[in-house]
Every structure is written in structure tokens, then in C-alpha cells.
Short mmCIF file of C-alpha atoms and ligand atoms in Angstrom, two decimals:
data_model
loop_
_atom_site.label_atom_id
_atom_site.label_comp_id
_atom_site.label_asym_id
_atom_site.label_seq_id
_atom_site.Cartn_x
_atom_site.Cartn_y
_atom_site.Cartn_z
CA MET A 773 -20.15 18.15 -15.53
CA ARG A 774 -16.37 18.08 -15.64
CA THR A 775 -15.74 18.51 -11.90
CA ILE A 776 -15.13 15.19 -10.16
CA ILE A 777 -16.55 15.42 -6.64
CA GLU A 778 -16.15 13.28 -3.52
CA PRO A 779 -19.05 10.85 -4.10
CA PHE A 780 -20.12 10.94 -0.45
CA ARG A 781 -21.27 13.44 2.13
CA ILE A 782 -20.11 13.66 5.71
CA LYS A 783 -22.27 12.75 8.68
CA SER A 784 -19.72 12.47 11.44
CA VAL A 785 -16.56 14.56 11.68
CA GLU A 786 -13.29 14.48 13.58
CA ARG A 787 -11.77 17.76 14.68
CA LEU A 788 -8.35 18.70 13.31
CA ARG A 789 -6.19 20.60 15.77
CA LYS A 790 -4.16 23.50 14.38
CA THR A 791 -0.74 24.13 15.89
CA THR A 792 1.92 26.80 15.36
CA PRO A 793 5.32 26.20 13.74
CA GLU A 794 6.92 26.82 17.16
CA GLN A 795 4.76 24.15 18.79
CA ARG A 796 5.58 21.76 15.97
CA GLU A 797 9.31 22.37 16.37
CA ALA A 798 8.94 21.45 20.06
CA PHE A 799 6.98 18.28 19.15
CA LEU A 800 9.69 17.37 16.63
CA GLN A 801 12.45 17.82 19.18
CA ALA A 802 10.58 15.67 21.70
CA ALA A 803 10.16 12.99 19.01
CA GLY A 804 13.84 12.98 18.05
CA TYR A 805 12.77 14.23 14.59
CA ASN A 806 11.18 10.83 13.93
CA LEU A 807 7.60 11.39 12.72
CA PHE A 808 6.53 7.91 13.86
CA LYS A 809 7.07 9.18 17.40
CA LEU A 810 4.73 12.18 17.10
CA HIS A 811 1.39 12.09 18.86
CA ALA A 812 -1.19 11.79 16.10
CA ASP A 813 -3.38 14.57 17.54
CA ASP A 814 -0.49 17.00 17.00
CA ILE A 815 -0.82 16.39 13.23
CA LEU A 816 -3.09 18.37 10.93
CA ILE A 817 -3.10 16.13 7.85
CA ASP A 818 -1.75 12.62 8.32
CA LEU A 819 -0.38 10.97 5.17
CA LEU A 820 1.77 8.42 6.98
CA THR A 821 -0.22 5.53 5.46
CA ASP A 822 -3.38 4.60 3.59
CA SER A 823 -3.54 1.37 5.62
CA GLY A 824 -6.29 1.02 8.23
CA THR A 825 -6.98 4.76 8.03
CA SER A 826 -10.11 4.75 5.81
CA ALA A 827 -13.38 6.38 6.79
CA MET A 828 -16.08 3.72 7.00
CA SER A 829 -19.53 4.21 5.51
CA THR A 830 -22.90 4.25 7.26
CA ASP A 831 -23.52 0.79 5.75
CA GLN A 832 -20.29 -0.52 7.23
CA TRP A 833 -21.09 0.86 10.70
CA ALA A 834 -24.61 -0.55 10.47
CA ALA A 835 -23.23 -3.96 9.48
CA MET A 836 -20.82 -3.84 12.43
CA MET A 837 -23.77 -3.54 14.79
CA ARG A 838 -25.04 -6.92 13.62
CA GLY A 839 -21.59 -8.48 14.03
CA ASP A 840 -22.07 -11.88 15.62
CA GLU A 841 -19.30 -12.76 18.04
CA SER A 842 -19.88 -16.53 18.23
CA TYR A 843 -16.58 -18.37 18.51
CA ALA A 844 -17.52 -20.83 15.77
CA GLY A 845 -19.94 -20.60 12.86
CA SER A 846 -20.75 -16.90 13.15
CA PRO A 847 -23.13 -15.64 10.44
CA SER A 848 -20.74 -12.69 10.10
CA PHE A 849 -18.09 -15.13 8.87
CA TYR A 850 -20.45 -16.59 6.26
CA ARG A 851 -21.32 -13.10 4.98
CA PHE A 852 -17.59 -12.30 4.80
CA GLU A 853 -16.78 -15.61 3.11
CA SER A 854 -19.44 -15.22 0.45
CA ALA A 855 -18.39 -11.61 -0.31
CA VAL A 856 -14.77 -12.77 -0.80
CA LYS A 857 -15.74 -15.84 -2.85
CA GLU A 858 -18.12 -13.90 -5.05
CA LEU A 859 -15.39 -11.37 -5.80
CA THR A 860 -12.33 -13.60 -6.11
CA GLY A 861 -13.78 -16.95 -7.16
CA PHE A 862 -11.28 -18.78 -4.90
CA LYS A 863 -12.45 -22.01 -3.23
CA HIS A 864 -10.90 -21.49 0.20
CA VAL A 865 -11.03 -18.27 2.22
CA ILE A 866 -9.10 -17.92 5.48
CA PRO A 867 -9.61 -14.77 7.57
CA THR A 868 -6.54 -13.22 9.23
CA HIS A 869 -6.01 -10.20 11.47
CA GLN A 870 -4.14 -8.38 8.68
CA GLY A 871 -2.20 -8.97 5.48
CA ARG A 872 1.11 -9.99 7.00
CA ALA A 873 -0.54 -12.82 8.97
CA ALA A 874 -1.76 -14.28 5.65
CA GLU A 875 1.78 -13.93 4.28
CA ARG A 876 3.35 -15.63 7.28
CA ILE A 877 1.00 -18.61 7.02
CA LEU A 878 1.44 -18.98 3.25
CA PHE A 879 5.22 -18.64 3.16
CA SER A 880 5.90 -20.82 6.18
CA ILE A 881 4.15 -23.66 4.36
CA LEU A 882 5.42 -23.08 0.82
CA CYS A 883 8.98 -21.74 1.30
CA ARG A 884 12.10 -23.74 2.06
CA PRO A 885 15.64 -22.42 2.55
CA SER A 886 17.26 -21.75 -0.86
CA ASP A 887 13.86 -21.18 -2.53
CA ILE A 888 13.26 -18.00 -4.52
CA VAL A 889 10.00 -16.03 -4.59
CA PRO A 890 9.80 -13.48 -7.43
CA ASN A 891 7.42 -10.50 -7.34
CA ASN A 892 7.12 -7.28 -9.33
CA THR A 893 8.24 -5.61 -6.08
CA HIS A 894 7.89 -7.18 -2.66
CA PHE A 895 6.30 -5.10 0.06
CA ASP A 896 8.46 -5.03 3.24
CA THR A 897 6.29 -7.57 5.09
CA THR A 898 6.19 -10.07 2.20
CA ARG A 899 9.97 -9.80 1.87
CA ALA A 900 10.48 -10.21 5.63
CA ASN A 901 8.13 -13.21 5.85
CA ILE A 902 9.86 -14.95 2.93
CA GLU A 903 13.31 -14.26 4.34
CA ALA A 904 12.20 -15.43 7.80
CA ASN A 905 11.76 -18.87 6.18
CA GLY A 906 15.28 -18.79 4.73
CA ALA A 907 14.10 -18.15 1.16
CA THR A 908 15.04 -15.26 -1.14
CA ALA A 909 12.53 -12.54 -2.04
CA LEU A 910 13.42 -11.34 -5.54
CA ASP A 911 12.08 -8.15 -7.16
CA LEU A 912 11.56 -8.28 -10.93
CA PRO A 913 10.22 -4.81 -11.85
CA LEU A 914 10.41 -3.44 -15.40
CA PRO A 915 13.85 -1.92 -16.11
CA ALA A 916 12.11 1.41 -16.92
CA ALA A 917 10.58 1.50 -13.43
CA SER A 918 13.93 2.54 -11.92
CA ASP A 919 13.63 5.90 -13.71
CA THR A 920 11.31 7.90 -11.46
CA GLN A 921 10.66 10.39 -14.28
CA ALA A 922 9.62 7.86 -16.96
CA ARG A 923 5.93 8.33 -17.72
CA MET A 924 4.35 5.11 -18.89
CA PRO A 925 1.13 3.32 -18.09
CA PHE A 926 1.40 0.10 -16.07
CA LYS A 927 4.86 0.89 -14.77
CA GLY A 928 4.14 -1.63 -11.98
CA ASN A 929 4.32 -4.61 -14.36
CA LEU A 930 6.52 -7.62 -13.65
CA ASP A 931 9.41 -8.16 -16.06
CA VAL A 932 8.21 -11.38 -17.72
CA GLU A 933 11.43 -11.98 -19.67
CA ALA A 934 13.45 -11.71 -16.46
CA LEU A 935 11.06 -14.23 -14.88
CA GLU A 936 11.61 -16.67 -17.74
CA ARG A 937 15.39 -16.28 -17.48
CA LEU A 938 15.19 -16.88 -13.73
CA ILE A 939 13.20 -20.09 -14.14
CA GLU A 940 15.59 -21.28 -16.85
CA ARG A 941 18.62 -20.55 -14.67
CA GLU A 942 17.42 -21.71 -11.24
CA GLY A 943 14.82 -24.35 -12.15
CA ALA A 944 11.09 -24.29 -11.41
CA GLU A 945 11.54 -26.56 -8.38
CA ARG A 946 13.27 -23.72 -6.50
CA ILE A 947 10.35 -21.36 -7.08
CA PRO A 948 7.39 -22.36 -4.86
CA LEU A 949 5.24 -19.47 -6.11
CA VAL A 950 5.35 -16.23 -8.11
CA MET A 951 3.63 -13.16 -6.65
CA VAL A 952 2.34 -10.04 -8.35
CA THR A 953 1.50 -7.01 -6.18
CA VAL A 954 -1.48 -4.96 -7.43
CA THR A 955 -0.96 -2.08 -7.35
CA ASN A 956 2.80 -2.11 -6.88
CA ASN A 957 3.10 -0.25 -3.55
CA SER A 958 6.88 -0.28 -3.15
CA GLY A 959 7.16 0.57 -6.86
CA GLY A 960 5.30 3.88 -6.45
CA GLY A 961 1.70 2.57 -6.33
CA GLN A 962 1.92 1.89 -10.06
CA PRO A 963 -0.64 -0.47 -11.64
CA VAL A 964 -0.17 -3.82 -13.38
CA SER A 965 -1.90 -4.46 -16.70
CA MET A 966 -4.16 -7.41 -17.44
CA ALA A 967 -1.84 -8.26 -20.36
CA ASN A 968 1.08 -8.49 -17.95
CA LEU A 969 -0.90 -10.69 -15.53
CA LYS A 970 -1.84 -12.97 -18.44
CA ALA A 971 1.78 -13.19 -19.59
CA VAL A 972 2.95 -14.05 -16.05
CA ARG A 973 0.15 -16.61 -15.85
CA ALA A 974 1.26 -18.24 -19.11
CA VAL A 975 4.85 -18.61 -17.86
CA THR A 976 3.92 -19.91 -14.40
CA GLN A 977 1.38 -22.36 -15.85
CA LYS A 978 3.95 -23.71 -18.31
CA HIS A 979 6.29 -24.51 -15.40
CA GLY A 980 3.63 -25.62 -12.91
CA ILE A 981 4.36 -22.75 -10.49
CA PRO A 982 1.43 -21.29 -8.52
CA LEU A 983 0.68 -17.59 -9.13
CA TYR A 984 -0.47 -15.46 -6.20
CA LEU A 985 -1.72 -11.88 -6.09
CA ASP A 986 -0.78 -9.54 -3.26
CA ALA A 987 -4.19 -7.99 -3.78
CA CYS A 988 -4.37 -5.15 -1.20
CA ARG A 989 -5.20 -2.54 -3.84
CA PHE A 990 -7.02 -4.72 -6.40
CA ALA A 991 -9.82 -2.17 -6.94
CA GLU A 992 -7.49 0.74 -7.65
CA ASN A 993 -5.60 -1.53 -10.06
CA SER A 994 -8.88 -2.48 -11.77
CA TRP A 995 -9.70 1.18 -12.32
CA PHE A 996 -6.33 1.82 -14.03
CA ILE A 997 -7.00 -1.18 -16.32
CA LYS A 998 -10.46 0.15 -17.17
CA ARG A 999 -9.11 3.64 -17.82
CA ASP A 1000 -5.85 2.87 -19.63
CA GLU A 1001 -5.82 -0.64 -21.10
CA PRO A 1002 -7.38 -0.94 -24.54
CA GLY A 1003 -10.38 -3.27 -24.62
CA PHE A 1004 -11.30 -2.90 -20.93
CA GLU A 1005 -13.26 0.34 -20.98
CA LYS A 1006 -16.54 -1.58 -21.37
CA TYR A 1007 -16.07 -3.73 -18.26
CA THR A 1008 -17.08 -2.75 -14.73
CA PRO A 1009 -14.32 -2.56 -12.08
CA ARG A 1010 -15.84 -5.69 -10.51
CA GLN A 1011 -15.64 -7.63 -13.78
CA ILE A 1012 -12.03 -6.55 -14.24
CA ALA A 1013 -11.16 -7.52 -10.66
CA GLN A 1014 -12.79 -10.91 -11.23
CA GLN A 1015 -10.70 -11.41 -14.38
CA MET A 1016 -7.53 -10.55 -12.43
CA PHE A 1017 -8.33 -13.03 -9.64
CA ALA A 1018 -9.26 -15.71 -12.17
CA LEU A 1019 -5.67 -15.67 -13.47
CA ALA A 1020 -4.25 -16.52 -10.03
CA ASP A 1021 -4.13 -19.64 -7.86
CA GLY A 1022 -4.56 -17.66 -4.67
CA CYS A 1023 -4.04 -14.32 -2.98
CA THR A 1024 -3.01 -12.57 0.18
CA PHE A 1025 -5.02 -9.52 1.14
CA SER A 1026 -4.84 -6.71 3.65
CA ALA A 1027 -8.40 -5.45 4.18
CA LYS A 1028 -6.91 -2.24 5.62
CA LYS A 1029 -6.61 -0.85 2.10
CA ASP A 1030 -9.24 -1.60 -0.55
CA ALA A 1031 -11.85 -2.96 1.86
CA PHE A 1032 -12.07 0.32 3.84
CA ALA A 1033 -11.61 -1.67 7.05
CA ASN A 1034 -9.53 -0.51 9.97
CA ILE A 1035 -8.18 -4.03 10.54
CA GLY A 1036 -8.33 -7.42 8.80
CA GLY A 1037 -7.10 -9.54 5.95
CA PHE A 1038 -7.43 -12.93 4.27
CA LEU A 1039 -5.62 -15.71 2.49
CA CYS A 1040 -7.25 -17.52 -0.44
CA SER A 1041 -6.40 -20.51 -2.55
CA ASN A 1042 -7.90 -23.16 -4.80
CA ASN A 1043 -5.72 -25.94 -3.41
CA SER A 1044 -7.61 -27.98 -0.80
CA ARG A 1045 -4.55 -29.72 0.66
CA LEU A 1046 -2.74 -26.41 1.05
CA ALA A 1047 -5.82 -24.80 2.62
CA GLU A 1048 -5.93 -27.61 5.18
CA LEU A 1049 -2.30 -26.99 6.20
CA GLU A 1050 -2.94 -23.25 6.30
CA THR A 1051 -5.99 -23.73 8.52
CA ARG A 1052 -3.93 -25.73 11.02
CA LEU A 1053 -1.40 -22.90 11.29
CA LEU A 1054 -4.22 -20.37 11.49
CA ILE A 1055 -5.63 -22.07 14.57
CA LEU A 1056 -2.20 -22.00 16.21
CA THR A 1057 -1.69 -18.24 16.00
CA GLU A 1058 -4.74 -16.43 14.60
CA GLY A 1059 -7.82 -18.27 15.76
CA TYR A 1060 -10.59 -20.63 14.78
CA PRO A 1061 -11.21 -20.72 10.98
CA THR A 1062 -14.51 -18.81 11.18
CA TYR A 1063 -12.91 -15.74 12.76
CA GLY A 1064 -9.12 -15.96 12.24
CA GLY A 1065 -8.12 -13.26 14.72
CA LEU A 1066 -10.96 -10.88 13.83
CA ALA A 1067 -14.12 -9.91 15.65
CA GLY A 1068 -17.40 -10.73 13.90
CA ARG A 1069 -17.95 -6.99 13.46
CA ASP A 1070 -14.64 -6.67 11.57
CA LEU A 1071 -15.72 -9.44 9.19
CA GLU A 1072 -18.95 -7.53 8.53
CA ALA A 1073 -17.08 -4.28 7.78
CA ILE A 1074 -14.85 -6.07 5.28
CA ALA A 1075 -17.79 -7.80 3.56
CA VAL A 1076 -19.51 -4.45 2.96
CA GLY A 1077 -16.28 -2.58 2.09
CA LEU A 1078 -15.37 -5.06 -0.64
CA GLY A 1079 -18.57 -4.12 -2.43
CA GLU A 1080 -18.30 -0.36 -1.92
CA VAL A 1081 -14.76 -0.05 -3.18
CA LEU A 1082 -15.75 -1.19 -6.67
CA ASP A 1083 -18.21 1.69 -7.17
CA PRO A 1084 -16.98 3.40 -10.39
CA ASP A 1085 -17.81 6.86 -8.98
CA TYR A 1086 -15.63 6.19 -5.95
CA LEU A 1087 -12.72 4.83 -7.99
CA GLU A 1088 -12.87 7.66 -10.51
CA TYR A 1089 -12.73 10.20 -7.65
CA ARG A 1090 -10.00 8.29 -5.77
CA ILE A 1091 -7.58 8.04 -8.68
CA ALA A 1092 -8.37 11.59 -9.90
CA SER A 1093 -7.76 13.01 -6.42
CA THR A 1094 -4.33 11.36 -6.13
CA ALA A 1095 -3.42 12.51 -9.65
CA TYR A 1096 -4.61 16.06 -8.83
CA LEU A 1097 -2.13 16.28 -5.96
CA GLY A 1098 0.64 14.76 -8.08
CA ARG A 1099 0.08 16.94 -11.15
CA HIS A 1100 -0.31 20.18 -9.20
CA ILE A 1101 3.02 19.78 -7.45
CA ALA A 1102 4.91 18.15 -10.36
CA ASP A 1103 3.76 20.74 -12.88
CA HIS A 1104 5.19 23.42 -10.58
CA GLY A 1105 8.61 21.83 -10.40
CA VAL A 1106 8.45 19.23 -7.60
CA PRO A 1107 9.89 15.96 -8.92
CA ILE A 1108 7.52 13.06 -8.19
CA VAL A 1109 7.56 9.41 -9.20
CA GLU A 1110 5.78 9.62 -12.53
CA PRO A 1111 3.03 9.00 -13.37
CA PRO A 1112 0.95 9.45 -10.17
CA GLY A 1113 0.00 6.07 -8.69
CA GLY A 1114 -3.23 4.97 -7.01
CA HIS A 1115 -2.87 5.44 -3.27
CA ALA A 1116 0.05 7.80 -2.87
CA ILE A 1117 2.31 10.42 -4.38
CA TYR A 1118 6.02 9.89 -3.98
CA ILE A 1119 8.27 12.97 -4.07
CA ASP A 1120 11.78 12.24 -5.35
CA ALA A 1121 13.55 14.02 -2.48
CA GLY A 1122 16.99 13.05 -3.78
CA ARG A 1123 16.24 14.99 -6.97
CA MET A 1124 14.50 17.87 -5.18
CA LEU A 1125 17.35 18.36 -2.67
CA PRO A 1126 20.50 17.45 -4.65
CA HIS A 1127 22.66 19.44 -2.21
CA ILE A 1128 21.78 17.00 0.62
CA PRO A 1129 23.77 13.76 0.28
CA ARG A 1130 22.18 10.36 0.98
CA SER A 1131 24.15 10.14 4.21
CA GLN A 1132 22.19 13.19 5.41
CA PHE A 1133 18.78 11.72 4.50
CA PRO A 1134 17.05 14.08 2.04
CA GLY A 1135 13.71 12.22 2.34
CA GLN A 1136 13.60 12.45 6.12
CA THR A 1137 14.77 16.09 5.93
CA LEU A 1138 11.82 16.86 3.67
CA ALA A 1139 9.38 14.95 5.89
CA ILE A 1140 10.52 16.98 8.91
CA GLU A 1141 10.23 20.28 7.04
CA LEU A 1142 6.74 19.50 5.71
CA TYR A 1143 5.56 18.80 9.24
CA ARG A 1144 7.29 21.84 10.67
CA HIS A 1145 5.90 24.09 7.95
CA ALA A 1146 2.33 22.83 7.64
CA GLY A 1147 1.58 20.07 10.18
CA VAL A 1148 1.57 17.38 7.47
CA ARG A 1149 2.94 13.94 8.29
CA SER A 1150 4.45 11.84 5.49
CA VAL A 1151 6.97 9.00 5.48
CA GLU A 1152 10.51 8.65 4.18
CA ILE A 1153 11.10 5.71 1.86
CA GLY A 1154 14.82 5.81 1.33
CA SER A 1155 18.04 5.41 3.26
CA VAL A 1156 16.39 5.72 6.69
CA MET A 1157 14.01 2.86 5.88
CA PHE A 1158 16.25 0.63 3.74
CA GLY A 1159 19.82 1.68 4.66
CA ASN A 1160 22.28 0.95 1.88
CA HIS A 1161 19.63 -1.04 -0.07
CA ALA A 1162 17.60 2.11 -0.84
CA GLN A 1163 17.27 2.68 -4.57
CA HIS A 1164 15.87 6.20 -4.29
CA GLU A 1165 15.39 8.86 -1.62
CA LEU A 1166 11.60 9.23 -1.67
CA LEU A 1167 8.97 10.89 0.47
CA ARG A 1168 5.60 9.12 0.35
CA LEU A 1169 2.34 11.00 0.77
CA ALA A 1170 -0.18 8.17 1.23
CA ILE A 1171 -3.79 9.24 0.98
CA PRO A 1172 -6.30 7.69 3.42
CA ARG A 1173 -9.52 6.65 1.67
CA ARG A 1174 -12.62 8.92 1.94
CA VAL A 1175 -10.96 10.96 4.73
CA TYR A 1176 -9.71 14.23 3.25
CA THR A 1177 -11.54 16.62 0.93
CA GLN A 1178 -10.48 18.74 -2.02
CA SER A 1179 -9.57 21.71 0.21
CA HIS A 1180 -7.24 19.48 2.23
CA ILE A 1181 -5.55 18.48 -1.02
CA ASP A 1182 -5.28 22.14 -2.06
CA TYR A 1183 -3.69 22.90 1.33
CA LEU A 1184 -1.16 20.11 0.70
CA VAL A 1185 -0.31 21.51 -2.73
CA GLU A 1186 0.26 24.96 -1.22
CA ALA A 1187 2.41 23.58 1.62
CA ILE A 1188 4.58 21.45 -0.66
CA LEU A 1189 5.11 24.28 -3.17
CA GLU A 1190 6.10 26.66 -0.37
CA VAL A 1191 8.65 24.19 0.98
CA ASN A 1192 9.91 23.66 -2.58
CA GLU A 1193 10.54 27.40 -2.98
CA ARG A 1194 12.89 27.28 0.02
CA ARG A 1195 14.48 23.96 -0.93
CA ASN A 1196 18.01 25.38 -1.26
CA GLU A 1197 17.89 26.56 2.36
CA LEU A 1198 17.10 23.09 3.76
CA ARG A 1199 19.96 21.33 5.55
CA GLY A 1200 20.28 17.59 6.13
CA ILE A 1201 20.14 15.60 9.36
CA GLU A 1202 22.25 13.00 11.10
CA ILE A 1203 21.28 9.91 13.06
CA VAL A 1204 21.95 10.08 16.78
CA THR A 1205 20.56 6.69 17.85
CA GLU A 1206 21.06 3.77 15.53
CA PRO A 1207 18.79 0.82 16.40
CA PRO A 1208 19.83 -2.41 14.66
CA MET A 1209 16.44 -3.20 13.06
CA LEU A 1210 13.48 -1.28 11.66
CA ARG A 1211 15.23 1.95 12.35
CA HIS A 1212 12.62 4.09 10.59
CA PHE A 1213 10.27 3.38 13.54
CA THR A 1214 12.69 4.17 16.34
CA ALA A 1215 15.83 6.06 15.21
CA GLU A 1216 16.35 9.60 16.42
CA PHE A 1217 17.91 12.43 14.41
CA ARG A 1218 19.56 15.81 14.81
CA PRO A 1219 19.34 18.69 12.29
CA LEU A 1220 22.66 19.77 10.79
CA SER A 1221 23.35 23.47 10.58
CA GLY A 1222 25.48 25.40 8.11
C1 PLP B 2533 1.43 -4.33 -0.99
C2 PLP B 2533 1.25 -4.68 0.45
N1 PLP B 2533 1.30 -5.98 0.84
C3 PLP B 2533 1.12 -6.33 2.11
C4 PLP B 2533 0.90 -5.40 3.11
C5 PLP B 2533 0.76 -5.85 4.54
O1 PLP B 2533 -0.52 -5.67 5.02
P1 PLP B 2533 -0.81 -5.43 6.59
O2 PLP B 2533 -0.27 -4.09 6.94
O3 PLP B 2533 -2.28 -5.53 6.72
O4 PLP B 2533 -0.12 -6.52 7.34
C6 PLP B 2533 0.84 -4.04 2.76
C7 PLP B 2533 0.61 -3.02 3.81
O5 PLP B 2533 0.86 -1.83 3.64
C8 PLP B 2533 1.02 -3.67 1.39
O6 PLP B 2533 0.96 -2.39 1.00
#
């Protein structure tokens, strides 16, 4: 059979509430045209994030029921620990309440002011946690990655030559670790090849610099390697993931993505002295080392999810479903970041709405219109989020795992193509409240007429 189906059936459903365009305009006005301020039950299809929004399986819910809430030594922790160790091969596993807690602990131990931490592209929280320690978070994506239209496999790779030049120029002692984010979320959800990871490994090893994975979407990355990297078709996603982890000295992980959990994360390393320092910090802010800010039932959900996500049927469907959305809108004239990534489709709103200048926020304008037209929530990744540092004016459609079906995706295609037909009529917006920090969460806007 050629049709790729959702490899699950649905036992428990959540109602979606339909609203009219007039109701949605009123909700938008009340929210100051900031979609973060909408009430989630006023949304039909919510593509704000793929983080913490997965549907859990019957096995995960069953495992949660046996969650053991002992303060110390819970069997739920040991099941979690052995699932993580079996997958990653790392010696030390520290649970945290989510990915950014792992980042904060790692960087506050390793980073000093004037240090530099390179990455293919830092996610906002890794950047913020590095900068909070006075160090510099440096992105080293491939030069071709800045062209949203360039179609190449493994566009998320780290620029290894740029890394070598950096080490030569600044000295290895200023670089406490190198990170690689798989898949590259801020770079369009693009994957990283095994060859690239090996090349980064060779450079870091030569200079004695630890290599860490930001591994939130390790399984999706493994599937791209299996599908597109010569020589890997014969391996299972688990074997590929294990090879990726084996190249690193440690990882940070948000279990809200590729572990299908609604909360959770972990920090791993092979360095016993470092793990001891990390554990001390963990106790200060997260909790005792056998729960690290999580309930026993959360640890159980993660342990099961880490196994389920590597099912080839699931990964084939997941990546095909994202690509289906991307291809069906791009092939009808909507410019997206090419090629489609793993967890999200990014519309290049700057390119789609060239008559709306950056100062009038084309990405946010498009997000507002998509909600007004069809009840779909997405998120601007452009000048609202990054101010003058924005490289592109993008609209991200992040796809929650195992939540929406093919007909939801077809509805999205229809909605986006209808908005695209009227693109020349759209007018920009202006900011009316300008909070000093994290303005994408709290700023309010006003539509411009004319
Ligand atoms: C690549 C990447 N790293 C780190 C994080 C942070 O994880 P968390 O939201 O669990 O703190 C995210 C979350 O979206 C992410 O996408």
C-alpha cells in the first residue's frame, strides 16, 4: 500500500469547538492581537508548539498509574534511568522538570564570562542560559541555511570549517563545550547528518572540547538519517540514535518533544566529577536526584515514550505528515522554508507578503489572519520575537505529535491556500505596548488600515 496512515487508533477524544470569524475577531481584539493571549479553547487547531502537546498512548497512561511517588529511590526513577541509559549509553542521568532546567545546570557549571559556546543554531533557552552566565552563544549554521528556498538534505548541519576557524582564532580554552541541536529547531527543524556529527566530533576531540547534543528531537533526526543518508537505510531508528549519542560526551533533553511526555527532561554525561557538581545544583532547585522536579508518574511516561518514538511506522508517518502539509502549500505558491523539516512547517511570511515591511510584522500579520480565517493558531518567528536580530520573517506551524489526523492537515492546507489567495489585501500591524523583554508573549498590536 502506498498510503501512509496514522499508525494508531483513537480511544479517547477531546472536543474541538468551532467558532465564527466574528467571534474570532472579538477574541483577537480582547487579546491585543497576540495569539499567546488567546484562550486555548477558542482555538480549533493549535500549532503554537509541538512541545508538551503530544497525545500519550495507552501504555504511557498505564505506566503512569504505577508511578511511585517515593521521595528517594522510586522504582519509577530506575525504570526511567534504565530507559535513558539503554538509549543514550551515557553513564550519568539527571532528571529535570524540562529541557531548560538541564541547560541551566550544565551551563552554570561549565560557562565562564568571555567563554563561547558554538551550536548549529541555539534554541532561545540555550542561548539565554549561556548568556545568563556571561558567555557568548554562537550560531554556526551552514551558509546555505540562510536561503530559505535552498533545497538540500541535512540543512541543519553545523559549519565544521567555521568551527575550526573559531577554535584557531579564540583558542580551545575559551570553548567549554560545543553543542549540536538535533533536529535544528531554530533553523527550520532541519536534520543533522551522521557525517556532520562525526566531523564535529573529530574536531572537538582533537582540541579536547566536550561535545553535547541538544537532543529534543533525536528520533525525528534519526529517521531523516535512515531515509536520506547513504549507508544508513539498513539500521533501525534506535541503532541510528545510539550511534548519534555515542559520538557525544553528554546531552540535554526536553522530554516534551520526542518522549511524548507533557512535562520533563534530563541531563546526561559521562564525566563523573561533572555529574557530581550537577547533582548538587539539581538538589538546590529541582529536587532529589531520583526525581529532579518530576513526579514518579512523569518519569514512567518518559520511559515508555522513549521506546515508542523509535517505532519506524510512527516516524515514517510523522515525517510524511509534516512534508505533506509543506508540499501541498509550497507547491501551490506559498513560500516555506525548504525542504520541510521534522516537527514544523515554516512559512516565509516576508516573501509571501512583500508589501508589508518588517516594521509592520508580516509574520504576526499572517498569524492573526490565519486565526481569524480558520481558527488556527501558529507562532511568529521574526521581528516580534527577535526584534532587530531576526534573520527572516517566519510563521511556524508546529505539529503536536499523534494529535491531529489527515483531515485536520487537509483543513490546514485549505485555510492557508485561501489566505494566500488574498495575500495582497492583507495589511500590517503596529505595536501598541512594548514590553522590554520577551515581547512575543506579552506585546499588544493594532491592525493598520489602508
Ligand atoms: C531545540 C530545543 N532545545 C531546548 C528546548 C527547551 O526545552 P523545554 O521547553 O523543555 O525547556 C526546546 C523547546 O522547545 C527546543 O526546541
